[in-house]
PDB file of C-alpha atoms in Angstrom:
ATOM      1  CA  MET A1128     103.827 102.956 114.965  1.00 54.00           C
ATOM      2  CA  SER A1129     107.478 101.951 114.041  1.00 64.00           C
ATOM      3  CA  LYS A1130     108.534 102.521 110.561  1.00 81.00           C
ATOM      4  CA  GLN A1131     112.044 101.401 111.235  1.00 88.00           C
ATOM      5  CA  VAL A1132     113.271  98.525 108.790  1.00 91.00           C
ATOM      6  CA  PRO A1133     114.820  95.635 110.948  1.00 92.00           C
ATOM      7  CA  ASP A1134     118.228  94.460 110.368  1.00 95.00           C
ATOM      8  CA  TYR A1135     118.866  91.968 107.618  1.00 96.00           C
ATOM      9  CA  VAL A1136     118.589  88.547 108.900  1.00 92.00           C
ATOM     10  CA  PRO A1137     121.640  86.168 108.336  1.00 94.00           C
ATOM     11  CA  GLY A1138     121.076  82.765 106.751  1.00 97.00           C
ATOM     12  CA  HIS A1139     120.216  79.777 108.877  1.00 97.00           C
ATOM     13  CA  ASN A1140     121.163  76.927 106.521  1.00 97.00           C
ATOM     14  CA  LEU A1141     117.447  76.325 105.791  1.00 98.00           C
ATOM     15  CA  LEU A1142     118.155  74.977 102.363  1.00 98.00           C
ATOM     16  CA  THR A1143     121.384  73.312 102.666  1.00 98.00           C
ATOM     17  CA  GLY A1144     122.065  71.172  99.760  1.00 97.00           C
ATOM     18  CA  LYS A1145     118.988  72.037  98.066  1.00 98.00           C
ATOM     19  CA  SER A1146     118.471  73.048  94.399  1.00 98.00           C
ATOM     20  CA  VAL A1147     116.222  75.973  93.616  1.00 99.00           C
ATOM     21  CA  LEU A1148     114.489  77.338  90.459  1.00 99.00           C
ATOM     22  CA  ILE A1149     113.072  80.902  90.387  1.00 99.00           C
ATOM     23  CA  THR A1150     111.224  82.595  87.638  1.00 98.00           C
ATOM     24  CA  ALA A1151     111.546  86.318  86.985  1.00 98.00           C
ATOM     25  CA  ALA A1152     114.482  86.687  89.103  1.00 97.00           C
ATOM     26  CA  ALA A1153     116.553  89.235  87.270  1.00 96.00           C
ATOM     27  CA  GLY A1154     116.572  92.866  88.422  1.00 88.00           C
ATOM     28  CA  GLY A1155     116.177  93.993  92.020  1.00 87.00           C
ATOM     29  CA  GLY A1156     112.728  92.680  93.024  1.00 94.00           C
ATOM     30  CA  ILE A1157     111.380  89.864  95.155  1.00 96.00           C
ATOM     31  CA  GLY A1158     112.620  87.152  92.792  1.00 97.00           C
ATOM     32  CA  PHE A1159     116.340  88.291  93.073  1.00 97.00           C
ATOM     33  CA  SER A1160     116.054  88.674  96.686  1.00 97.00           C
ATOM     34  CA  ALA A1161     114.648  85.072  97.023  1.00 98.00           C
ATOM     35  CA  ALA A1162     117.523  83.938  94.828  1.00 98.00           C
ATOM     36  CA  LEU A1163     120.288  85.523  97.081  1.00 98.00           C
ATOM     37  CA  ARG A1164     118.408  84.408 100.141  1.00 98.00           C
ATOM     38  CA  ALA A1165     118.097  80.749  98.743  1.00 98.00           C
ATOM     39  CA  LEU A1166     122.068  80.888  98.501  1.00 98.00           C
ATOM     40  CA  GLU A1167     122.571  82.388 101.968  1.00 98.00           C
ATOM     41  CA  GLU A1168     120.461  79.582 103.145  1.00 98.00           C
ATOM     42  CA  GLY A1169     122.890  77.107 101.711  1.00 98.00           C
ATOM     43  CA  ALA A1170     121.255  75.982  98.399  1.00 98.00           C
ATOM     44  CA  SER A1171     123.896  74.073  96.385  1.00 98.00           C
ATOM     45  CA  ALA A1172     122.360  74.855  93.050  1.00 98.00           C
ATOM     46  CA  LEU A1173     120.219  77.714  91.661  1.00 98.00           C
ATOM     47  CA  VAL A1174     118.691  78.526  88.338  1.00 98.00           C
ATOM     48  CA  ILE A1175     116.979  81.825  87.601  1.00 98.00           C
ATOM     49  CA  SER A1176     115.159  82.620  84.605  1.00 98.00           C
ATOM     50  CA  ASP A1177     113.807  85.853  83.155  1.00 98.00           C
ATOM     51  CA  ILE A1178     112.987  87.465  79.723  1.00 98.00           C
ATOM     52  CA  HIS A1179     115.481  90.230  79.968  1.00 97.00           C
ATOM     53  CA  GLU A1180     118.938  88.949  78.531  1.00 97.00           C
ATOM     54  CA  ARG A1181     121.204  91.569  79.872  1.00 97.00           C
ATOM     55  CA  ARG A1182     119.658  91.832  83.406  1.00 97.00           C
ATOM     56  CA  LEU A1183     119.629  88.042  83.682  1.00 98.00           C
ATOM     57  CA  ALA A1184     123.330  87.851  82.889  1.00 98.00           C
ATOM     58  CA  GLU A1185     124.143  90.458  85.528  1.00 98.00           C
ATOM     59  CA  ALA A1186     121.912  88.834  88.092  1.00 98.00           C
ATOM     60  CA  VAL A1187     123.630  85.381  87.508  1.00 98.00           C
ATOM     61  CA  ASP A1188     127.163  87.200  87.874  1.00 98.00           C
ATOM     62  CA  LYS A1189     126.071  88.925  91.071  1.00 98.00           C
ATOM     63  CA  LEU A1190     124.698  85.609  92.680  1.00 98.00           C
ATOM     64  CA  GLN A1191     127.813  83.662  91.798  1.00 98.00           C
ATOM     65  CA  GLN A1192     129.844  86.401  93.324  1.00 98.00           C
ATOM     66  CA  ALA A1193     127.825  86.020  96.534  1.00 97.00           C
ATOM     67  CA  ALA A1194     128.003  82.273  96.683  1.00 98.00           C
ATOM     68  CA  PRO A1195     131.124  81.144  94.712  1.00 98.00           C
ATOM     69  CA  GLN A1196     130.698  77.573  96.213  1.00 97.00           C
ATOM     70  CA  ALA A1197     127.177  77.055  94.676  1.00 98.00           C
ATOM     71  CA  LYS A1198     126.245  76.342  91.068  1.00 98.00           C
ATOM     72  CA  VAL A1199     124.352  79.208  89.641  1.00 98.00           C
ATOM     73  CA  SER A1200     122.719  79.376  86.089  1.00 98.00           C
ATOM     74  CA  GLY A1201     120.488  81.652  84.142  1.00 98.00           C
ATOM     75  CA  VAL A1202     118.130  80.693  81.525  1.00 98.00           C
ATOM     76  CA  LEU A1203     116.194  83.077  79.239  1.00 98.00           C
ATOM     77  CA  ALA A1204     112.724  81.989  79.090  1.00 98.00           C
ATOM     78  CA  ASN A1205     109.160  83.463  78.870  1.00 98.00           C
ATOM     79  CA  VAL A1206     106.473  81.691  81.087  1.00 98.00           C
ATOM     80  CA  THR A1207     103.902  82.547  78.628  1.00 98.00           C
ATOM     81  CA  ASP A1208     105.384  80.313  76.027  1.00 98.00           C
ATOM     82  CA  GLU A1209     104.948  76.585  76.723  1.00 98.00           C
ATOM     83  CA  ALA A1210     108.083  75.476  74.817  1.00 98.00           C
ATOM     84  CA  ASP A1211     109.916  77.997  76.877  1.00 98.00           C
ATOM     85  CA  VAL A1212     108.675  76.561  80.056  1.00 98.00           C
ATOM     86  CA  GLN A1213     109.645  73.052  78.993  1.00 98.00           C
ATOM     87  CA  ARG A1214     112.993  73.921  78.072  1.00 98.00           C
ATOM     88  CA  LEU A1215     113.564  76.143  81.252  1.00 98.00           C
ATOM     89  CA  VAL A1216     112.480  73.142  83.372  1.00 98.00           C
ATOM     90  CA  ASP A1217     114.466  70.555  81.476  1.00 98.00           C
ATOM     91  CA  GLU A1218     117.678  72.788  81.625  1.00 98.00           C
ATOM     92  CA  ALA A1219     117.042  73.320  85.212  1.00 98.00           C
ATOM     93  CA  GLU A1220     116.701  69.719  85.955  1.00 98.00           C
ATOM     94  CA  ALA A1221     119.788  68.825  84.004  1.00 98.00           C
ATOM     95  CA  PHE A1222     121.868  71.657  85.789  1.00 98.00           C
ATOM     96  CA  THR A1223     120.785  70.856  89.070  1.00 98.00           C
ATOM     97  CA  GLY A1224     120.423  66.986  89.028  1.00 98.00           C
ATOM     98  CA  GLY A1225     116.766  67.672  89.857  1.00 98.00           C
ATOM     99  CA  VAL A1226     115.004  70.773  91.325  1.00 99.00           C
ATOM    100  CA  ASP A1227     113.925  70.563  94.705  1.00 99.00           C
ATOM    101  CA  ILE A1228     112.125  73.920  95.074  1.00 99.00           C
ATOM    102  CA  LEU A1229     110.325  76.094  92.483  1.00 99.00           C
ATOM    103  CA  ILE A1230     109.464  79.619  93.163  1.00 99.00           C
ATOM    104  CA  ASN A1231     107.113  81.133  90.656  1.00 98.00           C
ATOM    105  CA  ASN A1232     107.617  84.631  90.726  1.00 98.00           C
ATOM    106  CA  ALA A1233     106.852  85.761  87.276  1.00 98.00           C
ATOM    107  CA  GLY A1234     104.002  88.322  87.254  1.00 96.00           C
ATOM    108  CA  LEU A1235     102.833  91.398  85.250  1.00 95.00           C
ATOM    109  CA  GLY A1236     100.915  94.454  86.419  1.00 91.00           C
ATOM    110  CA  GLY A1237      99.524  97.650  85.155  1.00 91.00           C
ATOM    111  CA  SER A1238      96.810 100.251  85.934  1.00 93.00           C
ATOM    112  CA  LYS A1239      93.717 100.660  83.949  1.00 96.00           C
ATOM    113  CA  THR A1240      89.862 100.888  84.653  1.00 98.00           C
ATOM    114  CA  VAL A1241      87.685  98.154  83.639  1.00 98.00           C
ATOM    115  CA  VAL A1242      85.786 100.400  81.171  1.00 98.00           C
ATOM    116  CA  GLU A1243      89.052 101.423  79.496  1.00 98.00           C
ATOM    117  CA  MET A1244      90.926  97.940  79.656  1.00 98.00           C
ATOM    118  CA  SER A1245      91.294  96.218  76.321  1.00 98.00           C
ATOM    119  CA  ASP A1246      91.015  92.340  75.824  1.00 98.00           C
ATOM    120  CA  GLN A1247      94.945  92.366  75.204  1.00 98.00           C
ATOM    121  CA  GLU A1248      95.698  94.094  78.352  1.00 98.00           C
ATOM    122  CA  TRP A1249      93.563  91.759  80.438  1.00 98.00           C
ATOM    123  CA  ASN A1250      94.923  88.671  78.680  1.00 98.00           C
ATOM    124  CA  SER A1251      98.539  89.970  79.009  1.00 98.00           C
ATOM    125  CA  VAL A1252      98.382  90.098  82.739  1.00 98.00           C
ATOM    126  CA  LEU A1253      96.289  87.038  83.077  1.00 98.00           C
ATOM    127  CA  ASP A1254      98.727  85.117  80.874  1.00 98.00           C
ATOM    128  CA  VAL A1255     102.043  85.869  82.729  1.00 98.00           C
ATOM    129  CA  SER A1256     100.669  86.111  86.336  1.00 98.00           C
ATOM    130  CA  LEU A1257      98.077  83.366  86.385  1.00 98.00           C
ATOM    131  CA  THR A1258      98.422  81.000  83.453  1.00 98.00           C
ATOM    132  CA  GLY A1259     102.318  81.321  83.589  1.00 98.00           C
ATOM    133  CA  THR A1260     102.258  80.047  87.139  1.00 98.00           C
ATOM    134  CA  PHE A1261     100.039  77.165  86.046  1.00 99.00           C
ATOM    135  CA  ARG A1262     102.366  76.267  83.320  1.00 99.00           C
ATOM    136  CA  MET A1263     105.349  76.209  85.412  1.00 99.00           C
ATOM    137  CA  ILE A1264     103.289  74.175  88.245  1.00 99.00           C
ATOM    138  CA  ARG A1265     102.374  71.732  85.700  1.00 99.00           C
ATOM    139  CA  ALA A1266     105.703  71.072  84.095  1.00 99.00           C
ATOM    140  CA  MET A1267     107.459  70.849  87.513  1.00 99.00           C
ATOM    141  CA  LEU A1268     105.008  68.423  89.125  1.00 99.00           C
ATOM    142  CA  LYS A1269     105.739  66.138  86.201  1.00 98.00           C
ATOM    143  CA  LYS A1270     109.292  65.916  87.625  1.00 98.00           C
ATOM    144  CA  MET A1271     108.661  66.097  91.284  1.00 99.00           C
ATOM    145  CA  GLN A1272     105.737  63.830  91.783  1.00 98.00           C
ATOM    146  CA  PRO A1273     107.533  60.747  90.387  1.00 98.00           C
ATOM    147  CA  ARG A1274     110.438  61.431  92.964  1.00 98.00           C
ATOM    148  CA  GLY A1275     107.952  61.760  95.819  1.00 98.00           C
ATOM    149  CA  ALA A1276     109.322  65.148  97.007  1.00 98.00           C
ATOM    150  CA  GLY A1277     109.464  68.870  96.023  1.00 98.00           C
ATOM    151  CA  VAL A1278     108.389  72.211  97.095  1.00 99.00           C
ATOM    152  CA  ILE A1279     106.540  74.810  94.966  1.00 99.00           C
ATOM    153  CA  ILE A1280     105.939  78.441  96.259  1.00 99.00           C
ATOM    154  CA  ASN A1281     103.699  80.865  94.336  1.00 98.00           C
ATOM    155  CA  ASN A1282     103.855  84.658  94.656  1.00 98.00           C
ATOM    156  CA  ALA A1283     100.369  85.910  94.835  1.00 97.00           C
ATOM    157  CA  SER A1284      99.302  89.504  96.170  1.00 94.00           C
ATOM    158  CA  VAL A1285      97.349  91.200  98.777  1.00 92.00           C
ATOM    159  CA  LEU A1286      95.149  92.273  95.693  1.00 91.00           C
ATOM    160  CA  GLY A1287      93.883  88.695  95.693  1.00 93.00           C
ATOM    161  CA  TRP A1288      91.898  89.825  98.755  1.00 91.00           C
ATOM    162  CA  ARG A1289      91.881  93.587  98.686  1.00 88.00           C
ATOM    163  CA  ALA A1290      90.151  95.717  96.123  1.00 90.00           C
ATOM    164  CA  GLN A1291      91.901  98.512  94.494  1.00 89.00           C
ATOM    165  CA  LYS A1292      90.954 100.747  91.532  1.00 93.00           C
ATOM    166  CA  GLU A1293      92.550 100.148  88.154  1.00 94.00           C
ATOM    167  CA  GLN A1294      93.725  96.776  89.347  1.00 95.00           C
ATOM    168  CA  ALA A1295      90.946  94.289  88.092  1.00 98.00           C
ATOM    169  CA  HIS A1296      93.172  92.179  85.837  1.00 98.00           C
ATOM    170  CA  TYR A1297      96.084  91.964  88.437  1.00 96.00           C
ATOM    171  CA  ALA A1298      93.731  91.202  91.222  1.00 97.00           C
ATOM    172  CA  ALA A1299      91.781  88.632  89.183  1.00 98.00           C
ATOM    173  CA  ALA A1300      95.067  86.945  88.331  1.00 98.00           C
ATOM    174  CA  LYS A1301      96.396  86.910  91.907  1.00 98.00           C
ATOM    175  CA  ALA A1302      93.225  85.584  93.227  1.00 98.00           C
ATOM    176  CA  GLY A1303      93.536  82.783  90.635  1.00 98.00           C
ATOM    177  CA  VAL A1304      96.924  82.029  91.795  1.00 98.00           C
ATOM    178  CA  MET A1305      95.599  81.638  95.368  1.00 98.00           C
ATOM    179  CA  ALA A1306      92.823  79.313  94.083  1.00 98.00           C
ATOM    180  CA  LEU A1307      95.329  77.551  91.890  1.00 98.00           C
ATOM    181  CA  THR A1308      97.639  77.098  94.759  1.00 98.00           C
ATOM    182  CA  ARG A1309      94.944  75.440  97.163  1.00 98.00           C
ATOM    183  CA  CYS A1310      93.559  73.201  94.381  1.00 98.00           C
ATOM    184  CA  ALA A1311      97.033  71.970  92.997  1.00 98.00           C
ATOM    185  CA  ALA A1312      98.347  71.470  96.560  1.00 98.00           C
ATOM    186  CA  LEU A1313      95.640  68.882  97.291  1.00 98.00           C
ATOM    187  CA  GLU A1314      96.637  66.868  94.302  1.00 98.00           C
ATOM    188  CA  ALA A1315     100.414  67.304  94.756  1.00 98.00           C
ATOM    189  CA  ALA A1316     100.306  66.280  98.569  1.00 98.00           C
ATOM    190  CA  GLU A1317      99.371  62.748  97.492  1.00 98.00           C
ATOM    191  CA  TYR A1318     102.979  62.641  95.938  1.00 98.00           C
ATOM    192  CA  GLY A1319     104.710  64.172  98.820  1.00 98.00           C
ATOM    193  CA  VAL A1320     105.168  67.490  97.152  1.00 98.00           C
ATOM    194  CA  ARG A1321     103.989  70.790  99.033  1.00 98.00           C
ATOM    195  CA  ILE A1322     102.511  73.611  97.342  1.00 99.00           C
ATOM    196  CA  ASN A1323     101.904  77.056  99.071  1.00 98.00           C
ATOM    197  CA  ALA A1324     101.848  80.752  98.351  1.00 98.00           C
ATOM    198  CA  VAL A1325     102.801  84.246  99.769  1.00 98.00           C
ATOM    199  CA  SER A1326     100.627  87.247  99.585  1.00 95.00           C
ATOM    200  CA  PRO A1327     102.802  90.303  99.686  1.00 93.00           C
ATOM    201  CA  SER A1328     101.374  93.759  99.940  1.00 86.00           C
ATOM    202  CA  ILE A1329     103.605  96.514  98.771  1.00 83.00           C
ATOM    203  CA  ALA A1330     107.405  95.484  98.726  1.00 80.00           C
ATOM    204  CA  LEU A1331     109.507  98.408  97.481  1.00 70.00           C
ATOM    205  CA  HIS A1332     112.138  98.032  94.644  1.00 63.00           C
ATOM    206  CA  ASP A1333     113.558 100.194  91.918  1.00 63.00           C
ATOM    207  CA  PHE A1334     111.332  99.035  89.162  1.00 61.00           C
ATOM    208  CA  LEU A1335     108.139  99.794  91.134  1.00 61.00           C
ATOM    209  CA  LYS A1336     109.508 103.123  92.161  1.00 57.00           C
ATOM    210  CA  LYS A1337     110.007 103.894  88.367  1.00 57.00           C
ATOM    211  CA  THR A1338     106.668 102.645  87.211  1.00 58.00           C
ATOM    212  CA  ALA A1339     104.307 103.830  90.094  1.00 63.00           C
ATOM    213  CA  PRO A1340     103.528 107.318  91.255  1.00 70.00           C
ATOM    214  CA  ALA A1341     105.438 108.044  94.461  1.00 76.00           C
ATOM    215  CA  GLU A1342     102.103 109.506  96.090  1.00 78.00           C
ATOM    216  CA  LEU A1343     100.293 106.181  95.335  1.00 72.00           C
ATOM    217  CA  LEU A1344     103.261 104.257  96.843  1.00 71.00           C
ATOM    218  CA  GLU A1345     103.261 106.365  99.901  1.00 80.00           C
ATOM    219  CA  LYS A1346      99.607 106.040 100.384  1.00 77.00           C
ATOM    220  CA  LEU A1347      99.635 102.196 100.008  1.00 76.00           C
ATOM    221  CA  ALA A1348     102.597 102.152 102.598  1.00 78.00           C
ATOM    222  CA  SER A1349     100.636 104.131 105.099  1.00 77.00           C
ATOM    223  CA  ARG A1350      98.139 101.451 105.189  1.00 80.00           C
ATOM    224  CA  GLU A1351     100.323  98.646 106.351  1.00 84.00           C
ATOM    225  CA  ALA A1352     100.564  97.834 110.065  1.00 81.00           C
ATOM    226  CA  PHE A1353     104.108  99.176 110.375  1.00 86.00           C
ATOM    227  CA  GLY A1354     103.331 102.185 108.268  1.00 86.00           C
ATOM    228  CA  ARG A1355     105.910 101.218 105.697  1.00 88.00           C
ATOM    229  CA  ALA A1356     106.298  99.010 102.695  1.00 87.00           C
ATOM    230  CA  ALA A1357     108.103  95.546 103.002  1.00 89.00           C
ATOM    231  CA  GLU A1358     111.639  95.324 101.951  1.00 91.00           C
ATOM    232  CA  VAL A1359     111.855  92.696  99.178  1.00 94.00           C
ATOM    233  CA  TRP A1360     114.028  90.455 101.547  1.00 96.00           C
ATOM    234  CA  GLU A1361     111.227  90.476 104.176  1.00 96.00           C
ATOM    235  CA  VAL A1362     109.131  88.582 101.548  1.00 96.00           C
ATOM    236  CA  ALA A1363     111.972  86.323 100.429  1.00 97.00           C
ATOM    237  CA  ASN A1364     112.361  85.323 104.100  1.00 97.00           C
ATOM    238  CA  VAL A1365     108.775  84.077 104.208  1.00 97.00           C
ATOM    239  CA  MET A1366     109.525  82.167 101.073  1.00 98.00           C
ATOM    240  CA  MET A1367     112.678  80.661 102.605  1.00 98.00           C
ATOM    241  CA  PHE A1368     110.332  79.500 105.445  1.00 98.00           C
ATOM    242  CA  LEU A1369     107.921  77.812 103.050  1.00 98.00           C
ATOM    243  CA  ALA A1370     110.785  76.303 101.174  1.00 98.00           C
ATOM    244  CA  SER A1371     112.516  74.732 104.173  1.00 98.00           C
ATOM    245  CA  ASP A1372     111.523  71.696 106.210  1.00 97.00           C
ATOM    246  CA  TYR A1373     110.173  74.016 108.991  1.00 98.00           C
ATOM    247  CA  SER A1374     106.913  74.178 106.864  1.00 98.00           C
ATOM    248  CA  SER A1375     106.715  70.390 106.290  1.00 98.00           C
ATOM    249  CA  TYR A1376     103.049  70.346 107.330  1.00 98.00           C
ATOM    250  CA  MET A1377     101.709  73.318 105.377  1.00 98.00           C
ATOM    251  CA  VAL A1378      99.896  72.570 102.307  1.00 98.00           C
ATOM    252  CA  GLY A1379      97.784  74.816 100.052  1.00 98.00           C
ATOM    253  CA  GLU A1380      98.211  78.026 102.486  1.00 98.00           C
ATOM    254  CA  VAL A1381      98.487  81.431 101.215  1.00 97.00           C
ATOM    255  CA  VAL A1382     100.722  83.353 103.785  1.00 96.00           C
ATOM    256  CA  SER A1383     100.209  87.009 104.220  1.00 93.00           C
ATOM    257  CA  VAL A1384     103.279  89.303 104.415  1.00 92.00           C
ATOM    258  CA  SER A1385     101.340  92.171 105.418  1.00 81.00           C
ATOM    259  CA  SER A1386      98.498  93.286 107.881  1.00 68.00           C
ATOM    260  CA  GLN A1387      96.122  92.878 104.871  1.00 62.00           C
ATOM    261  CA  ARG A1388      94.219  95.829 106.139  1.00 59.00           C
ATOM    262  CA  ALA A1389      91.492  97.203 103.976  1.00 52.00           C
TER     263      ALA A1389
END
């Protein structure tokens, strides 16, 4: 079993001239990595959102430095607030001249047994991870469908398939994202808009390392086919494929970025 991380893959101009909107893309997780990859793949305009003002500004600065030729903007927005969602989409549309690709990355986790879980803890996770994704899809489809084109990529999770203790709320939300992806995709396809999702297992980044016990992370990583966690950019690479014309006949799919072993 090889635990060696492969070399970082250079861009191949998969998104040349495209405009991209990514939620929850501040920090060092999958969202930021997807934003960076989009620029490396030639995106000409990028809008990222987050609820953390300082981290958002820092992320925009890093992304702009990485791609001085591209237009990069950040919008402070919370996907649990419908007014914020509408403002985010409107500002992104105005900044880019029309969003070609939406990546729904916003999500909220936590660990709690069902017996100990409060309604608020359940609702908070569902509101961000599932309903927030729904709000963004709904708002963006109202822009994309009249244009007859567009791509939406949702970030689901292996826990939409795989059971894990203390993850009932997160697993339920991500299973919902998978079902939402499949159903919304059939409706959107009639207008030339493609909706798909990725299903990552464990992808290591600084925030996860701070919030989850090292022993648990090591255990989860050991269950994967390569015996290691994914790099965040390995998940972002699959998102770039789904965002590109190479996946033009894929609709309503949930693409595993893991061996998905029990």
